[in-house]
Coordinates of C-alpha atoms and ligand atoms in Angstrom, one line a residue:
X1 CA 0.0 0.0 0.0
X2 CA 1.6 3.8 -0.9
X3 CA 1.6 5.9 2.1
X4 CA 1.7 9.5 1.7
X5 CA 4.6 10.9 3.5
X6 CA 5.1 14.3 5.9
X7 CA 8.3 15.7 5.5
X8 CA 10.1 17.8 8.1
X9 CA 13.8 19.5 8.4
X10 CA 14.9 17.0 11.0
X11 CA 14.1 13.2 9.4
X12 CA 17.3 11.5 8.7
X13 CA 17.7 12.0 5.0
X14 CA 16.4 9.8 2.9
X15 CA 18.9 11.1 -0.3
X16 CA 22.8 10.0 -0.8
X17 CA 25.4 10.7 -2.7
X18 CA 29.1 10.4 -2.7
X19 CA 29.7 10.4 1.0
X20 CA 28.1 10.9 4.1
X21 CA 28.3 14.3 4.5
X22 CA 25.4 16.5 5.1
X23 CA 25.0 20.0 4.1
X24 CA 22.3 23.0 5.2
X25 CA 19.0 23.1 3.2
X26 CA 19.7 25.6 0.9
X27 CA 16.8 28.0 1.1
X28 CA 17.0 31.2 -1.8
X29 CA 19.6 32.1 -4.2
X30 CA 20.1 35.4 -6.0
X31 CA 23.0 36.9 -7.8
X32 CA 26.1 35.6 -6.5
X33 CA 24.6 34.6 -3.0
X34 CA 22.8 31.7 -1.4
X35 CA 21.2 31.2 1.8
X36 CA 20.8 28.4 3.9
X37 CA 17.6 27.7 6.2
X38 CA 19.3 29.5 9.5
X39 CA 19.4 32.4 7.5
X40 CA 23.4 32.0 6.8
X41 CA 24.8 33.7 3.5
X42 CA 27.4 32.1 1.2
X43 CA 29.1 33.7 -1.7
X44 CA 29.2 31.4 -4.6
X45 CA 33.0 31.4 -5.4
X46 CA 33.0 28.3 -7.9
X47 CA 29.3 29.2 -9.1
X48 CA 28.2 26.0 -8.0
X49 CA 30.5 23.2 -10.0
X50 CA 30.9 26.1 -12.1
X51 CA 27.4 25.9 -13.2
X52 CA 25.6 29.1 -12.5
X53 CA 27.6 31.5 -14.8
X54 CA 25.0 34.5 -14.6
X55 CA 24.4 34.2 -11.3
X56 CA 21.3 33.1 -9.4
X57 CA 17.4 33.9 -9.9
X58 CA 18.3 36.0 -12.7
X59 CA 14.3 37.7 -13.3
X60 CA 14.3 37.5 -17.0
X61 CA 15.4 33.8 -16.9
X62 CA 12.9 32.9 -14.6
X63 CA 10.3 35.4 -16.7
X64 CA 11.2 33.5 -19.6
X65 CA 11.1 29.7 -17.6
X66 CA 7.6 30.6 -16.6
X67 CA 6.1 31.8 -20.2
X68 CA 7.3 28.6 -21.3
X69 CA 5.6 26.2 -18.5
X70 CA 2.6 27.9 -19.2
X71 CA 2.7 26.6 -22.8
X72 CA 4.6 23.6 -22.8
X73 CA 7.1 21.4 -20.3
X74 CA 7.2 18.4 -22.1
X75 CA 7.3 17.5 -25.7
X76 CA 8.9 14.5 -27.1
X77 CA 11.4 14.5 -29.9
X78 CA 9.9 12.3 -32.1
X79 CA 6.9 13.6 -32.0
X80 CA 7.3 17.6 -32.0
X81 CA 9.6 20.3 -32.9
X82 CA 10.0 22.8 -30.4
X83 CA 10.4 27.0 -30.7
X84 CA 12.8 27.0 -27.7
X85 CA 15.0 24.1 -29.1
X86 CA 15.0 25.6 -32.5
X87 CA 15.9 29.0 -31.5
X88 CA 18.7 28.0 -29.0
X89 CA 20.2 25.6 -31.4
X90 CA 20.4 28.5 -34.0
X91 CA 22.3 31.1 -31.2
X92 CA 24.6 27.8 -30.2
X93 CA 25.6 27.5 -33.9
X94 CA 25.9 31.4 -34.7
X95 CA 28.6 31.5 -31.6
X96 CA 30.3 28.2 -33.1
X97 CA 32.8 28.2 -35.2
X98 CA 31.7 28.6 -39.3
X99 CA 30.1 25.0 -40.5
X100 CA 29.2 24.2 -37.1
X101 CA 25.6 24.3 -37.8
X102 CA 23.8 21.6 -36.5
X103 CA 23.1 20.6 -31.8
X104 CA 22.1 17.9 -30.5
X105 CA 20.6 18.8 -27.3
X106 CA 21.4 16.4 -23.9
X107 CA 20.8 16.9 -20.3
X108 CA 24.3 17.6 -19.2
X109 CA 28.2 17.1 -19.4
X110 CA 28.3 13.8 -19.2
X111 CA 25.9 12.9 -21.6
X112 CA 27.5 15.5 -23.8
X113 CA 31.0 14.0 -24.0
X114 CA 29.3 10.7 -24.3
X115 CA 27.7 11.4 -27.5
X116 CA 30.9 13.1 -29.1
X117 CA 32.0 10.0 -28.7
X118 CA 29.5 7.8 -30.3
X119 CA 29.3 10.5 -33.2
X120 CA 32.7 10.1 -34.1
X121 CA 32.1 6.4 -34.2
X122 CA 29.0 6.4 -36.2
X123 CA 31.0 9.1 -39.0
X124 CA 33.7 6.6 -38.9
X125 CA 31.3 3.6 -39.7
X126 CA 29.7 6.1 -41.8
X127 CA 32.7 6.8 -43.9
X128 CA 34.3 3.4 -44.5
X129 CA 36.7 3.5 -41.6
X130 CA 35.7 0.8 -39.2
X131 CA 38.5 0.0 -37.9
X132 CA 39.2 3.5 -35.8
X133 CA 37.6 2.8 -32.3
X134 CA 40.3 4.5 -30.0
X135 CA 40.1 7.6 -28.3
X136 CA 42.7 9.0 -27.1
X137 CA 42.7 11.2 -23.8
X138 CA 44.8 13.1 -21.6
X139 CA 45.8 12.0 -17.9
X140 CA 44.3 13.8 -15.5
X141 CA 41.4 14.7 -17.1
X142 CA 37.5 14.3 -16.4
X143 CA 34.9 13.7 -19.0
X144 CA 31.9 12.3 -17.3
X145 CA 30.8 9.7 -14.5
X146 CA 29.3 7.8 -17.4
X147 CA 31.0 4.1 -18.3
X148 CA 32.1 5.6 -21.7
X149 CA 32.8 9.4 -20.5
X150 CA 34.7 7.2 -17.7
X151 CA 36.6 5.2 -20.3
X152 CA 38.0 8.5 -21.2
X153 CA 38.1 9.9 -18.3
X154 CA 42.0 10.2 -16.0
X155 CA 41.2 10.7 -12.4
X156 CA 41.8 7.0 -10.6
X157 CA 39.5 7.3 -7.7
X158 CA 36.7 7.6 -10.2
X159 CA 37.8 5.0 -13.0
X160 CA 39.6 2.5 -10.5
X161 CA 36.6 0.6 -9.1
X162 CA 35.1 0.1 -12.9
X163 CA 37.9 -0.8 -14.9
X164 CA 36.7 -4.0 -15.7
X165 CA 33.6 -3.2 -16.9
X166 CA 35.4 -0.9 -19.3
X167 CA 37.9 -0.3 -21.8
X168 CA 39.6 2.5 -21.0
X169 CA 41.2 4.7 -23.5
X170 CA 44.6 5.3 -24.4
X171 CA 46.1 8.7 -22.6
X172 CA 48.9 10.7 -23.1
X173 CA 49.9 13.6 -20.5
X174 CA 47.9 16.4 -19.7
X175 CA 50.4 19.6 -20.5
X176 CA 51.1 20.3 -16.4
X177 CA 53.8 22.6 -17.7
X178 CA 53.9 24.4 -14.4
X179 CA 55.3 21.1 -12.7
X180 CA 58.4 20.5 -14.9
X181 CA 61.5 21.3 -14.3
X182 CA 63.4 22.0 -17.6
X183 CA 65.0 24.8 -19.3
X184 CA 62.7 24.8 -22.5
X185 CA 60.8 27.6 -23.4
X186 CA 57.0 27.7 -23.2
X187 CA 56.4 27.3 -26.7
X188 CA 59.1 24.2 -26.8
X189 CA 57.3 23.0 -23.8
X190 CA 53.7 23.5 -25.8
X191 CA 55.2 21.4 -28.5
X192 CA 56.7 18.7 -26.5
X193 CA 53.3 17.6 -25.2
X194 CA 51.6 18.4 -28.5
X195 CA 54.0 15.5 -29.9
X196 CA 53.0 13.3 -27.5
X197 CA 50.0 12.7 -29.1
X198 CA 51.7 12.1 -32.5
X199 CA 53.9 9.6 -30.7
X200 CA 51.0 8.1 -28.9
X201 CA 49.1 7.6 -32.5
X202 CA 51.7 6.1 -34.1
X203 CA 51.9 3.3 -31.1
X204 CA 48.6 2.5 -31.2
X205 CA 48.7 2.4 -35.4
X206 CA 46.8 5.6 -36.9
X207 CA 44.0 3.2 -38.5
X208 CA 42.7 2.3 -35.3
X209 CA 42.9 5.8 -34.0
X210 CA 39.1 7.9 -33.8
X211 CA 39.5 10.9 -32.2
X212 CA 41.7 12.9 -29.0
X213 CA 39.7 14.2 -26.5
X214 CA 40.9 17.5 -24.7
X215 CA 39.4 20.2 -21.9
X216 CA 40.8 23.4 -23.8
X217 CA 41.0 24.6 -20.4
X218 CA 41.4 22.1 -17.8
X219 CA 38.3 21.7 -15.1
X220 CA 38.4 19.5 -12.2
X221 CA 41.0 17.2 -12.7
X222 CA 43.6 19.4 -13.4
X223 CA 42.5 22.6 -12.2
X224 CA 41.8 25.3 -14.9
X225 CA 45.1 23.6 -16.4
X226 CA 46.0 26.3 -19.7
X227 CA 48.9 25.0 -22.1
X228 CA 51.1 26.9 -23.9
X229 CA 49.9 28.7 -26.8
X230 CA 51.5 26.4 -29.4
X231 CA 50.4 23.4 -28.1
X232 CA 46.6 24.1 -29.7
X233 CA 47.7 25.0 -33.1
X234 CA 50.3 21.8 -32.9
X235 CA 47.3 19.4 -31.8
X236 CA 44.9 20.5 -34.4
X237 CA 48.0 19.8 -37.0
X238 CA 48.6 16.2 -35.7
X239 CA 44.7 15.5 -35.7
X240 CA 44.8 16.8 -39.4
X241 CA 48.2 14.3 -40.4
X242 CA 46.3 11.2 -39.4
X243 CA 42.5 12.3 -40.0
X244 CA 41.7 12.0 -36.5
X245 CA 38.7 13.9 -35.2
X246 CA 39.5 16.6 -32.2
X247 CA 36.6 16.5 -29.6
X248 CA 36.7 19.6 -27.3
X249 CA 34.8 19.1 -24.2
X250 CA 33.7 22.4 -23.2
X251 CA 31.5 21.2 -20.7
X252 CA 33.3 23.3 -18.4
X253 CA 34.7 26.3 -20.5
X254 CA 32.3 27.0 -22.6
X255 CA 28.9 29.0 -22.6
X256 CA 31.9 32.3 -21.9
X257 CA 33.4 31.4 -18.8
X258 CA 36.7 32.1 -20.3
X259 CA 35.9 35.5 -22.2
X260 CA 34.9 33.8 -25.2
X261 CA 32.0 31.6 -26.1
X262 CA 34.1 28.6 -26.9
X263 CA 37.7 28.5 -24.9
X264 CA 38.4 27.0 -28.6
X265 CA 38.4 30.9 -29.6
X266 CA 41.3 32.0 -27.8
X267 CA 43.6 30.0 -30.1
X268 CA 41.5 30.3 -33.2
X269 CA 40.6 26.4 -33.2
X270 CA 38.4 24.8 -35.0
X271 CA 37.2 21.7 -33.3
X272 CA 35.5 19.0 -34.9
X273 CA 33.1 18.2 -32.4
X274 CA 32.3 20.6 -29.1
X275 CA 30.8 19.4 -26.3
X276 CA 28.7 21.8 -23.7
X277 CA 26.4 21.6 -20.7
X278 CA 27.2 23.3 -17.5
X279 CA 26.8 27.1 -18.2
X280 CA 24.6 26.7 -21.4
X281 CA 21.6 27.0 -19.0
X282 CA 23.6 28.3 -16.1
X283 CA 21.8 26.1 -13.3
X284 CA 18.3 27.1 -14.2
X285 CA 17.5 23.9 -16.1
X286 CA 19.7 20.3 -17.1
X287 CA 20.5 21.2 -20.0
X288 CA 23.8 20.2 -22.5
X289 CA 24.6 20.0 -26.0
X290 CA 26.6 18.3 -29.1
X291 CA 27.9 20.3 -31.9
X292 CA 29.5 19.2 -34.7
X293 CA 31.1 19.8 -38.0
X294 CA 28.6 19.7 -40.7
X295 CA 30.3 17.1 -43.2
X296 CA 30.2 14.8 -39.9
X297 CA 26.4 15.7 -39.0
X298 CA 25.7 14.8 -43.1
X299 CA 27.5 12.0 -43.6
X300 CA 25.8 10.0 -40.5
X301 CA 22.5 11.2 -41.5
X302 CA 22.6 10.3 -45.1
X303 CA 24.1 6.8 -43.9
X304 CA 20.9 6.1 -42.0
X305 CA 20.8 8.3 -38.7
X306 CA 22.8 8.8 -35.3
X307 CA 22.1 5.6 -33.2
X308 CA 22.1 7.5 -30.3
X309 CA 19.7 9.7 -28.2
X310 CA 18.3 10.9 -24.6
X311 CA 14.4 11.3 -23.7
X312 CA 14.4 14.8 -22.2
X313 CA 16.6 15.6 -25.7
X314 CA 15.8 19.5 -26.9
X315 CA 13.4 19.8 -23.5
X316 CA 11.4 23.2 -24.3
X317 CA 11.9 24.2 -20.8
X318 CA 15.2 23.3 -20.4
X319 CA 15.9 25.1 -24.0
X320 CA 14.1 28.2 -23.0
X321 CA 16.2 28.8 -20.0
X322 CA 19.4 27.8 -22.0
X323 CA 18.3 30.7 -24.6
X324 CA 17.5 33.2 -21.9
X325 CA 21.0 32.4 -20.3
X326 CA 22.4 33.3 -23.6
X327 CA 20.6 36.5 -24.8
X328 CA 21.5 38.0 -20.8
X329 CA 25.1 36.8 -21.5
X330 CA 25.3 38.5 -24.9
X331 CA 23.0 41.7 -24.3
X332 CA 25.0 41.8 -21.0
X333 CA 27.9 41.3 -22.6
X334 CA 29.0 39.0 -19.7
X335 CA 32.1 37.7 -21.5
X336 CA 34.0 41.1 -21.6
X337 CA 33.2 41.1 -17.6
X338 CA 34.8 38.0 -17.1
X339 CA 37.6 38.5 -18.6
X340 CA 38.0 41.9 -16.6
X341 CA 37.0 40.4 -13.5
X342 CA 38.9 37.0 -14.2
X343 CA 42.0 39.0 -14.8
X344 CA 41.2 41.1 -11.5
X345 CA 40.8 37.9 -9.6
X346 CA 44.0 36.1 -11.1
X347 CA 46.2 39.3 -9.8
X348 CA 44.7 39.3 -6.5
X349 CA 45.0 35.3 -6.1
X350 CA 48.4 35.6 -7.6
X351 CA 49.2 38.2 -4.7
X352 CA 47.9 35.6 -2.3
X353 CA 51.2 33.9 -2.8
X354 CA 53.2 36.7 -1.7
X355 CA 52.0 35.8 2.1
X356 CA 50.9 32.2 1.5
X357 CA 54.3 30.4 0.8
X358 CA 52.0 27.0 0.4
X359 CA 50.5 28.3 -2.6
X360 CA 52.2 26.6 -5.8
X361 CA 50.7 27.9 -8.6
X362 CA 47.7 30.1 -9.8
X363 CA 46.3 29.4 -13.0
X364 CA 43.3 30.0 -15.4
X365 CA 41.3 31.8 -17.8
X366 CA 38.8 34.7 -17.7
X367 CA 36.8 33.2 -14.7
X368 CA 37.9 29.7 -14.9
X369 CA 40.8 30.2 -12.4
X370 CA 42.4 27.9 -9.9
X371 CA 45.1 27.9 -7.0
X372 CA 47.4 24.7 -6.1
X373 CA 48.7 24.1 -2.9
X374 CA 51.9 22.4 -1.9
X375 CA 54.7 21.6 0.5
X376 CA 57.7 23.3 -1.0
X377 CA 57.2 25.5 -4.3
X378 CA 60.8 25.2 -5.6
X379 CA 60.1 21.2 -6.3
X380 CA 56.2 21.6 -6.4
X381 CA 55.7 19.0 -4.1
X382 CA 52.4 18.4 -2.9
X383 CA 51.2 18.5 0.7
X384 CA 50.7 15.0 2.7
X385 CA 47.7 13.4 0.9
X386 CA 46.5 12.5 4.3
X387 CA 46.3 15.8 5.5
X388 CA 43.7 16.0 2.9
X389 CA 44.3 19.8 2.2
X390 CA 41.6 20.3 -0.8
X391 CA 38.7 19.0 1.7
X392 CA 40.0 21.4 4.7
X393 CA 40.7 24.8 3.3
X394 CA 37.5 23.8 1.3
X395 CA 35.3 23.2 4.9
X396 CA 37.1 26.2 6.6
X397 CA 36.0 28.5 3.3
X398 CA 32.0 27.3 3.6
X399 CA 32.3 28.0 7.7
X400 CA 33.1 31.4 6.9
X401 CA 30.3 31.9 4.1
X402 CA 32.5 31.2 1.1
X403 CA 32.2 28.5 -1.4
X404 CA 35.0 27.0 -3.7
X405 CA 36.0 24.0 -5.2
X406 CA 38.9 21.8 -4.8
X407 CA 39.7 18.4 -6.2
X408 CA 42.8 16.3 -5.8
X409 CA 45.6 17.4 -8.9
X410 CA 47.9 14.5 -9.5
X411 CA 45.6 11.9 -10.9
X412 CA 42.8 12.3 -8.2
X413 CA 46.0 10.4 -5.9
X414 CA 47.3 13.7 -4.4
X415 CA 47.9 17.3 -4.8
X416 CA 44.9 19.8 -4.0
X417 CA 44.0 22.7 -6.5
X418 CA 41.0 24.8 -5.5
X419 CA 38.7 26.4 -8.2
X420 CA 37.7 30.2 -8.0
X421 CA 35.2 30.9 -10.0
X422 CA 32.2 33.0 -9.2
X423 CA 29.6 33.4 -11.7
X424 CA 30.6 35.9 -14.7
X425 CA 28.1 39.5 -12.7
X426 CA 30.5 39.5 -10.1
X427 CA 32.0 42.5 -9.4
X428 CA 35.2 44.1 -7.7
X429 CA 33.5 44.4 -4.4
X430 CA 32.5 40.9 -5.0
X431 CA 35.9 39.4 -5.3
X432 CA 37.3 41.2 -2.8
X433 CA 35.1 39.8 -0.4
X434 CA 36.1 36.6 -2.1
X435 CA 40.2 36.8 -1.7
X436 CA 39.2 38.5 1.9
X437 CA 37.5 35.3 3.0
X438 CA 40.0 33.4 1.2
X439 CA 43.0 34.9 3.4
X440 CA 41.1 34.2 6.6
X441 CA 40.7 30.4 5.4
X442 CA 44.3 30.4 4.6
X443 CA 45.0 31.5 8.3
X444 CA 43.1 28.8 9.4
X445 CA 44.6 26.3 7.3
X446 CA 48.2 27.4 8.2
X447 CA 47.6 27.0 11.6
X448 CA 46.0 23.7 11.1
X449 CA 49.3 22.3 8.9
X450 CA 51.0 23.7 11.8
X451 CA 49.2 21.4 14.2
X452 CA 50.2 18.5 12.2
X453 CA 53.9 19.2 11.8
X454 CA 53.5 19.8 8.0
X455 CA 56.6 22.1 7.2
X456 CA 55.5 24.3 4.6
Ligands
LIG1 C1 35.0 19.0 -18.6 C2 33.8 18.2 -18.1 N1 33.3 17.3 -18.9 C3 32.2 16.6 -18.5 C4 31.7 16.7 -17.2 C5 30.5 15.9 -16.8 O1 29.4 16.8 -16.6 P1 28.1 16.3 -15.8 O2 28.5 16.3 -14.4 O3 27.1 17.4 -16.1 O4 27.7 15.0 -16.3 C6 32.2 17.7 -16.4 C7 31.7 17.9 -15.0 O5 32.4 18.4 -14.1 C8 33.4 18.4 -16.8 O6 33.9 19.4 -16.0

């Protein structure tokens, strides 16, 4: 028999997910704040999982949200079109590159990685080249929780536990420049790691090679990791030698985080298939999407159709949010603020490690920015991994009303980065009060290391 059930604040919580750690009830958000249930106000320094790029209960959003429930929540995509879906995927492909024409609409990142996947299978089927099936990635990196996003994914606590139920990619090194210690130039150094991927292709025989995989700018596993400016130009060349397709996910940089629509602008690359999610709807709806060259899109519809698909695919009201998001982004012009304001916050953070000798490295672009922590900066030696730095600082920043987010940089194993990244309206005041909370964290933590003997 169903029971209808009362809810209060103090029942044990019926929900999990990756731990056992509970959180307040979150009860309003708006602009760059939220509020818990006690009445407790936190500034959202990583916008979430850098999710909420404009900022919360944004009124024209929620205007637009609401016009749309009243017409339509729900409409599948085999049996209707939808105005929201249509108008979105023509403002996606007008900010992608030229010949980009054509979205595929999913519900987030993971889904969205997952299907540049399977696309660049089915063109290869499509084309008379079965026998490339390999993807190569880069280690760390994070595509997805997914099987197949996992199979490309370089982050071991996350793969570890599935690897036999997967076969996980090939992987050359993600370009952690900032961690080597040689006398080559930047752009030498860009190279090097560009070449890697030449090497790596002609290991695993360029026949069987499909496509390489890259964050343009790095996210969580790697901590808003930028490469040197040749590298791009040097990858796109090696695709081009061997015909390989280059998938950028942008689940994390895109939707103009970094100052640009795509990160794939600030080098002038053309990818062959873009993944987004994240900040396409900016929190107010799940809501990602596929784009991809058009000679791919044509050749694997006129070869019978794209095996491949989600229920709430091209979701009015998710699509309606997305393309509100985007007109307050471009009438806003959002993207010139976050590059002012990322470039503000990078100079303040990067001041930070004028007092906080534990700070390694500050990285980033626009308002994709992170900070690394470690034991001795000359050799970039990370803290004790069971001092569990990127959890503390990150507890000691949410008890003072601050929230960022940190993940463990060498291969999920050790090393603790911390991303800063409020959503793109913040303002000077705003980031101030950021790098002020930030310092008083920092105490905290330093007294803390202290405690446990940690010489810093
Ligand atoms: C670069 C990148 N790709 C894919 C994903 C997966 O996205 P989701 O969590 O929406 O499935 C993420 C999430 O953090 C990401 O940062």
């Amino acid at each position: 028999m169903t029971k209808a059930v009362t809810w209060n604040p103090e029942d044990p919580s019926r929900l999990f997910y990756q731990t056992r750690q509970r959180r307040p009830l979150l009860d309003r958000a708006e602009g760059v704040y939220l509020w818990d249930r006690s009445g407790k106000r936190y500034l959202d320094g990583s916008s979430g999982a850098m999710v909420s790029n404009i900022g919360h209960s944004n009124p024209r959003v929620l205007e637009a949200m609401r016009r749309q429930i009243e017409r339509s929540t729900f409409g599948y995509r085999l049996h209707f079109e939808n105005e929201p879906a249509e108008h979105l995927a023509a403002q996606i492909a007008a900010l992608c590159p030229e010949g980009h024409d054509r979205v595929f609409f999913v519900s987030g990142g993971s889904e969205a990685t997952e299907s540049c996947i399977k696309l660049a299978r089915q063109y290869a089927f499509s084309s008379g080249q079965q026998s490339r099936w390999q993807v190569i990635t880069r280690n760390p990196s994070y595509h997805g929780s997914t099987l197949g996003a996992l199979a490309v994914t370089g982050y071991r606590p996350l793969t570890d536990p599935f690897l036999p139920m997967m076969r996980q990619m090939p992987s050359i090194p993600a370009p952690r420049c900032y961690l080597d210690q040689d006398s080559l130039t930047d752009h030498e150094r860009g190279i090097r790691y560009a070449d890697m991927l030449r090497d790596k292709i002609i290991e695993l025989g360029p026949e069987s090679v499909l496509a390489f995989i890259m964050e343009p700018v790095g996210g969580a596993s790697t901590g808003a990791l930028v490469a040197p400016d040749s590298y791009y130009p040097r990858i796109r060349e090696i695709c081009d030698e061997f015909g390989i397709l280059l998938i950028y996910d942008e689940v994390m940089s895109g939707a103009g985080r970094t100052g640009c629509y795509l990160a794939a602008e600030h080098w002038q690359i053309k990818p062959d298939i873009i993944a987004l999610a994240k900040g396409l709807a900016a929190g107010y709806a799940p809501l990602g999407a596929m784009v991809a060259d058009n000679r791919i899109i044509d050749t694997v519809l006129n070869a019978g159709g794209f095996q491949h698909g989600y229920t709430y695919a091209g979701n009015p009201l998710a699509c309606a949010a997305g393309l509100a998001v985007t007109q307050e982004i471009l009438e806003r012009d959002l993207m010139t603020q976050a590059t002012t304001m990322g470039d503000f916050l990078k100079t303040e953070l990067k001041a930070l490690m004028e007092d906080y000798y534990f700070i390694g490295d500050v990285r980033g672009k626009g308002l994709l920015l992170a900070f690394e922590l470690v034991a001795n900066r000359a050799s970039m030696q990370p803290l004790p991994a069971t001092f569990n730095a990127h959890s503390r600082l990150v507890e000691l920043a949410y008890e003072r009303g601050l929230i960022i987010y940190s993940r463990r940089t060498r291969g999920g194993i050790e090393g603790d980065h911390f991303l800063v990244c409020p959503p793109m309206i913040a303002t000077a005041a705003h980031i101030e009060e950021i790098i002020t909370t930030l310092r008083d964290s920092l105490d905290a933590l330093q007294i803390e290391l202290a405690h446990a003997g940690i010489n810093i």
